[in-house]
mmCIF file of C-alpha atoms in Angstrom:
data_model
loop_
_atom_site.group_PDB
_atom_site.id
_atom_site.type_symbol
_atom_site.label_atom_id
_atom_site.label_comp_id
_atom_site.label_asym_id
_atom_site.label_seq_id
_atom_site.Cartn_x
_atom_site.Cartn_y
_atom_site.Cartn_z
ATOM 1 C CA MET A 1 -11.724 -18.221 -11.994
ATOM 2 C CA THR A 2 -10.228 -19.433 -8.719
ATOM 3 C CA ARG A 3 -11.750 -17.605 -5.770
ATOM 4 C CA PRO A 4 -9.205 -15.794 -3.577
ATOM 5 C CA LEU A 5 -10.148 -17.848 -0.520
ATOM 6 C CA ASP A 6 -9.675 -21.116 -2.380
ATOM 7 C CA ALA A 7 -6.166 -20.078 -3.427
ATOM 8 C CA LEU A 8 -5.325 -18.914 0.098
ATOM 9 C CA ARG A 9 -6.519 -21.880 2.139
ATOM 10 C CA PRO A 10 -3.408 -24.059 1.583
ATOM 11 C CA LEU A 11 -1.255 -21.215 2.945
ATOM 12 C CA LEU A 12 -3.238 -20.667 6.157
ATOM 13 C CA PRO A 13 -1.472 -23.342 8.263
ATOM 14 C CA GLU A 14 1.933 -21.843 7.457
ATOM 15 C CA LEU A 15 0.698 -18.348 8.262
ATOM 16 C CA ALA A 16 -0.532 -19.583 11.630
ATOM 17 C CA ALA A 17 2.649 -21.551 12.358
ATOM 18 C CA ARG A 18 4.866 -18.534 11.645
ATOM 19 C CA ALA A 19 2.957 -15.970 13.720
ATOM 20 C CA ALA A 20 5.574 -16.027 16.494
ATOM 21 C CA GLU A 21 8.353 -15.535 13.928
ATOM 22 C CA MET A 22 6.562 -12.486 12.574
ATOM 23 C CA GLU A 23 6.171 -11.077 16.068
ATOM 24 C CA GLU A 24 9.921 -11.500 16.562
ATOM 25 C CA VAL A 25 11.049 -9.882 13.291
ATOM 26 C CA ARG A 26 8.228 -7.289 13.396
ATOM 27 C CA ARG A 27 7.303 -7.659 9.733
ATOM 28 C CA LEU A 28 5.843 -10.008 7.140
ATOM 29 C CA PRO A 29 8.764 -12.189 5.955
ATOM 30 C CA ALA A 30 9.593 -11.713 2.282
ATOM 31 C CA ASP A 31 8.934 -15.337 1.351
ATOM 32 C CA LEU A 32 5.454 -15.213 2.895
ATOM 33 C CA ALA A 33 4.753 -11.967 1.068
ATOM 34 C CA GLN A 34 5.645 -13.672 -2.215
ATOM 35 C CA LYS A 35 3.427 -16.651 -1.419
ATOM 36 C CA LEU A 36 0.528 -14.340 -0.605
ATOM 37 C CA ALA A 37 1.114 -12.367 -3.785
ATOM 38 C CA ALA A 38 0.964 -15.577 -5.813
ATOM 39 C CA THR A 39 -2.551 -16.283 -4.484
ATOM 40 C CA GLY A 40 -3.812 -12.909 -5.718
ATOM 41 C CA ALA A 41 -4.562 -11.742 -2.174
ATOM 42 C CA PHE A 42 -2.891 -8.385 -2.757
ATOM 43 C CA ARG A 43 -4.936 -7.797 -5.939
ATOM 44 C CA LEU A 44 -8.355 -8.527 -4.490
ATOM 45 C CA VAL A 45 -9.958 -5.252 -5.560
ATOM 46 C CA THR A 46 -7.624 -4.262 -8.389
ATOM 47 C CA PRO A 47 -9.609 -3.799 -11.627
ATOM 48 C CA GLY A 48 -9.789 -6.854 -13.861
ATOM 49 C CA ALA A 49 -8.427 -4.774 -16.753
ATOM 50 C CA TYR A 50 -5.055 -4.783 -14.969
ATOM 51 C CA GLY A 51 -5.115 -8.441 -13.973
ATOM 52 C CA GLY A 52 -6.829 -7.913 -10.634
ATOM 53 C CA LEU A 53 -9.579 -10.061 -9.155
ATOM 54 C CA GLU A 54 -12.103 -7.204 -8.851
ATOM 55 C CA ALA A 55 -13.661 -8.954 -5.847
ATOM 56 C CA SER A 56 -16.870 -7.757 -4.229
ATOM 57 C CA PRO A 57 -16.682 -5.881 -0.890
ATOM 58 C CA ARG A 58 -18.074 -8.959 0.843
ATOM 59 C CA GLU A 59 -15.450 -11.244 -0.668
ATOM 60 C CA MET A 60 -12.732 -8.746 0.242
ATOM 61 C CA VAL A 61 -13.846 -8.675 3.882
ATOM 62 C CA GLU A 62 -14.253 -12.455 4.086
ATOM 63 C CA THR A 63 -10.804 -13.020 2.620
ATOM 64 C CA VAL A 64 -9.061 -10.594 4.977
ATOM 65 C CA GLU A 65 -10.954 -12.047 7.939
ATOM 66 C CA THR A 66 -9.919 -15.589 7.037
ATOM 67 C CA VAL A 67 -6.247 -14.640 6.766
ATOM 68 C CA ALA A 68 -6.447 -12.656 10.018
ATOM 69 C CA ARG A 69 -7.897 -15.632 11.896
ATOM 70 C CA ALA A 70 -4.769 -17.571 10.957
ATOM 71 C CA ASN A 71 -2.370 -14.665 11.509
ATOM 72 C CA ALA A 72 -3.630 -11.196 12.474
ATOM 73 C CA SER A 73 -0.571 -9.356 11.175
ATOM 74 C CA ALA A 74 -0.724 -11.135 7.824
ATOM 75 C CA GLY A 75 -4.409 -10.269 7.544
ATOM 76 C CA TRP A 76 -3.616 -6.611 8.145
ATOM 77 C CA CYS A 77 -0.890 -6.653 5.481
ATOM 78 C CA VAL A 78 -3.294 -8.233 2.978
ATOM 79 C CA MET A 79 -5.841 -5.507 3.681
ATOM 80 C CA ILE A 80 -3.307 -2.700 3.214
ATOM 81 C CA ALA A 81 -1.822 -4.113 0.006
ATOM 82 C CA ALA A 82 -5.251 -4.820 -1.482
ATOM 83 C CA THR A 83 -6.791 -1.441 -0.675
ATOM 84 C CA THR A 84 -3.794 0.546 -1.912
ATOM 85 C CA ALA A 85 -3.903 -1.447 -5.163
ATOM 86 C CA LEU A 86 -7.391 -0.010 -5.701
ATOM 87 C CA ASN A 87 -5.507 3.143 -6.733
ATOM 88 C CA ALA A 88 -5.322 1.536 -10.171
ATOM 89 C CA ALA A 89 -9.012 2.331 -10.727
ATOM 90 C CA TYR A 90 -8.306 6.072 -10.462
ATOM 91 C CA MET A 91 -5.017 6.337 -12.331
ATOM 92 C CA ASP A 92 -4.133 7.112 -15.920
ATOM 93 C CA GLU A 93 -4.327 3.811 -17.791
ATOM 94 C CA GLY A 94 -0.704 3.934 -18.888
ATOM 95 C CA PHE A 95 0.580 4.450 -15.351
ATOM 96 C CA ALA A 96 -1.737 1.778 -13.981
ATOM 97 C CA ARG A 97 -0.505 -0.776 -16.482
ATOM 98 C CA ALA A 98 3.121 0.108 -15.783
ATOM 99 C CA ILE A 99 2.588 -0.615 -12.089
ATOM 100 C CA TYR A 100 0.176 -3.545 -12.156
ATOM 101 C CA ALA A 101 1.252 -5.444 -15.280
ATOM 102 C CA ASP A 102 3.427 -7.569 -12.995
ATOM 103 C CA PRO A 103 1.071 -9.965 -11.169
ATOM 104 C CA MET A 104 3.543 -10.143 -8.284
ATOM 105 C CA ALA A 105 3.648 -6.384 -7.728
ATOM 106 C CA ILE A 106 2.919 -5.406 -4.116
ATOM 107 C CA THR A 107 1.717 -1.946 -3.177
ATOM 108 C CA GLY A 108 1.372 -0.216 0.157
ATOM 109 C CA GLY A 109 1.369 3.203 1.712
ATOM 110 C CA VAL A 110 -0.665 5.700 3.687
ATOM 111 C CA PHE A 111 -3.698 7.647 2.516
ATOM 112 C CA ALA A 112 -3.378 10.412 5.138
ATOM 113 C CA PRO A 113 -2.066 13.630 3.485
ATOM 114 C CA MET A 114 1.154 13.881 5.474
ATOM 115 C CA GLY A 115 3.252 14.844 2.445
ATOM 116 C CA ARG A 116 3.705 17.992 0.386
ATOM 117 C CA ALA A 117 3.589 18.097 -3.426
ATOM 118 C CA VAL A 118 4.545 21.040 -5.636
ATOM 119 C CA PRO A 119 3.502 21.018 -9.328
ATOM 120 C CA GLU A 120 6.493 21.052 -11.660
ATOM 121 C CA GLY A 121 5.577 20.606 -15.328
ATOM 122 C CA ASP A 122 4.198 17.116 -15.880
ATOM 123 C CA HIS A 123 5.269 16.038 -12.389
ATOM 124 C CA TYR A 124 4.867 16.810 -8.731
ATOM 125 C CA ARG A 125 7.939 17.345 -6.588
ATOM 126 C CA VAL A 126 7.152 15.405 -3.431
ATOM 127 C CA THR A 127 8.540 15.434 0.083
ATOM 128 C CA GLY A 128 6.922 13.757 3.043
ATOM 129 C CA ARG A 129 7.019 11.290 5.870
ATOM 130 C CA TRP A 130 4.094 8.992 6.588
ATOM 131 C CA GLN A 131 3.498 6.965 9.722
ATOM 132 C CA TRP A 132 2.219 3.386 9.852
ATOM 133 C CA GLY A 133 3.303 2.142 6.431
ATOM 134 C CA SER A 134 2.254 -1.454 7.028
ATOM 135 C CA GLY A 135 3.965 -4.082 4.883
ATOM 136 C CA SER A 136 6.178 -1.535 3.146
ATOM 137 C CA ALA A 137 9.346 -3.642 3.287
ATOM 138 C CA ASN A 138 7.847 -6.038 0.714
ATOM 139 C CA CYS A 139 6.398 -3.415 -1.609
ATOM 140 C CA THR A 140 7.479 -2.636 -5.150
ATOM 141 C CA TRP A 141 5.402 0.571 -5.173
ATOM 142 C CA LEU A 142 4.317 2.860 -2.351
ATOM 143 C CA CYS A 143 1.835 5.697 -2.090
ATOM 144 C CA GLY A 144 1.350 8.659 0.192
ATOM 145 C CA GLY A 145 -1.293 11.333 0.503
ATOM 146 C CA CYS A 146 -0.134 14.907 -0.087
ATOM 147 C CA THR A 147 -1.435 18.433 0.074
ATOM 148 C CA ILE A 148 -0.694 20.505 -3.049
ATOM 149 C CA TRP A 149 1.385 23.682 -2.747
ATOM 150 C CA GLU A 150 2.146 26.541 -5.154
ATOM 151 C CA ASN A 151 4.206 29.662 -4.451
ATOM 152 C CA GLY A 152 4.550 28.668 -0.816
ATOM 153 C CA GLU A 153 0.793 28.372 -0.252
ATOM 154 C CA MET A 154 -1.371 25.279 0.181
ATOM 155 C CA LEU A 155 -4.053 25.053 -2.492
ATOM 156 C CA ARG A 156 -7.655 24.658 -1.414
ATOM 157 C CA LEU A 157 -10.816 23.396 -3.061
ATOM 158 C CA PRO A 158 -13.861 25.693 -3.500
ATOM 159 C CA SER A 159 -15.207 24.196 -0.266
ATOM 160 C CA GLY A 160 -12.138 25.464 1.584
ATOM 161 C CA ALA A 161 -10.797 21.974 2.183
ATOM 162 C CA PRO A 162 -7.127 21.330 1.308
ATOM 163 C CA ASP A 163 -6.462 20.085 -2.225
ATOM 164 C CA THR A 164 -5.037 16.612 -1.629
ATOM 165 C CA ARG A 165 -3.729 13.984 -4.060
ATOM 166 C CA MET A 166 -2.377 10.468 -3.783
ATOM 167 C CA MET A 167 1.232 10.149 -4.950
ATOM 168 C CA VAL A 168 2.428 6.742 -6.154
ATOM 169 C CA PHE A 169 6.166 6.104 -6.446
ATOM 170 C CA PRO A 170 8.655 3.225 -6.691
ATOM 171 C CA ALA A 171 9.485 1.781 -3.289
ATOM 172 C CA SER A 172 13.157 2.279 -4.157
ATOM 173 C CA ASP A 173 12.588 6.061 -3.927
ATOM 174 C CA ALA A 174 11.605 5.814 -0.274
ATOM 175 C CA VAL A 175 13.471 5.419 2.992
ATOM 176 C CA LEU A 176 11.841 3.048 5.486
ATOM 177 C CA HIS A 177 12.319 3.972 9.123
ATOM 178 C CA ASP A 178 12.219 1.260 11.790
ATOM 179 C CA THR A 179 9.738 2.931 14.111
ATOM 180 C CA TRP A 180 7.425 -0.038 14.724
ATOM 181 C CA HIS A 181 7.877 -1.111 18.363
ATOM 182 C CA VAL A 182 4.423 -1.972 19.699
ATOM 183 C CA MET A 183 2.398 -4.462 21.730
ATOM 184 C CA GLY A 184 -0.082 -5.669 19.092
ATOM 185 C CA LEU A 185 0.130 -6.501 15.388
ATOM 186 C CA LYS A 186 3.892 -6.545 15.734
ATOM 187 C CA GLY A 187 4.326 -8.484 12.501
ATOM 188 C CA THR A 188 2.892 -5.797 10.231
ATOM 189 C CA GLY A 189 6.137 -3.857 9.853
ATOM 190 C CA SER A 190 4.237 -0.579 10.126
ATOM 191 C CA GLY A 191 7.182 1.797 10.288
ATOM 192 C CA ASP A 192 7.482 5.241 8.716
ATOM 193 C CA ILE A 193 7.894 5.897 4.985
ATOM 194 C CA GLU A 194 9.861 8.950 3.848
ATOM 195 C CA VAL A 195 10.662 10.564 0.499
ATOM 196 C CA LYS A 196 12.626 13.726 -0.118
ATOM 197 C CA ASP A 197 12.390 15.855 -3.232
ATOM 198 C CA ILE A 198 11.303 13.101 -5.640
ATOM 199 C CA LEU A 199 9.450 13.637 -8.934
ATOM 200 C CA VAL A 200 6.118 11.836 -9.339
ATOM 201 C CA PRO A 201 4.314 11.964 -12.717
ATOM 202 C CA LYS A 202 0.896 13.596 -12.782
ATOM 203 C CA GLY A 203 -1.946 11.259 -13.624
#
């Protein structure tokens, strides 16, 4: 199997050469996202059962570091896409295959539970807005952490902590807000993600 770093190395000069372009447009250009996806960089820690590389933590860190040395914003986007794709390890197998069967699928999102989910049959009805959704403009699927609510009350675990779940939804269900106007890592496209009253399957 080709190691992620070996597949990425030919792309590093272009990533470095286009750093200023990314700073200007404040996001990872779509063509670069596709080239990165083709190397497997976004599937570094996705389970092998779903076509991922199932890389070790060390290889994950080394790969992200190498990309970041060429282009810091691109390295950040690789890290976000790869870590959100780890969701596949915790999902119902059918849902995971539906999302990750496409080797060019790109995922992103925010783990912080800034959304609200209400159980409704086999689904959750989800509304929320999440800050710092790096790389979202190139994603096919997005995710957002949510607290769970029933009858107007937030559910809690026996420990007293809020009951939180990760919701995964098609990127087409979300609105991306251009809120990313910063000094550093300009090219990450880390604007807000918002969904309103969408249904997300349980599992």
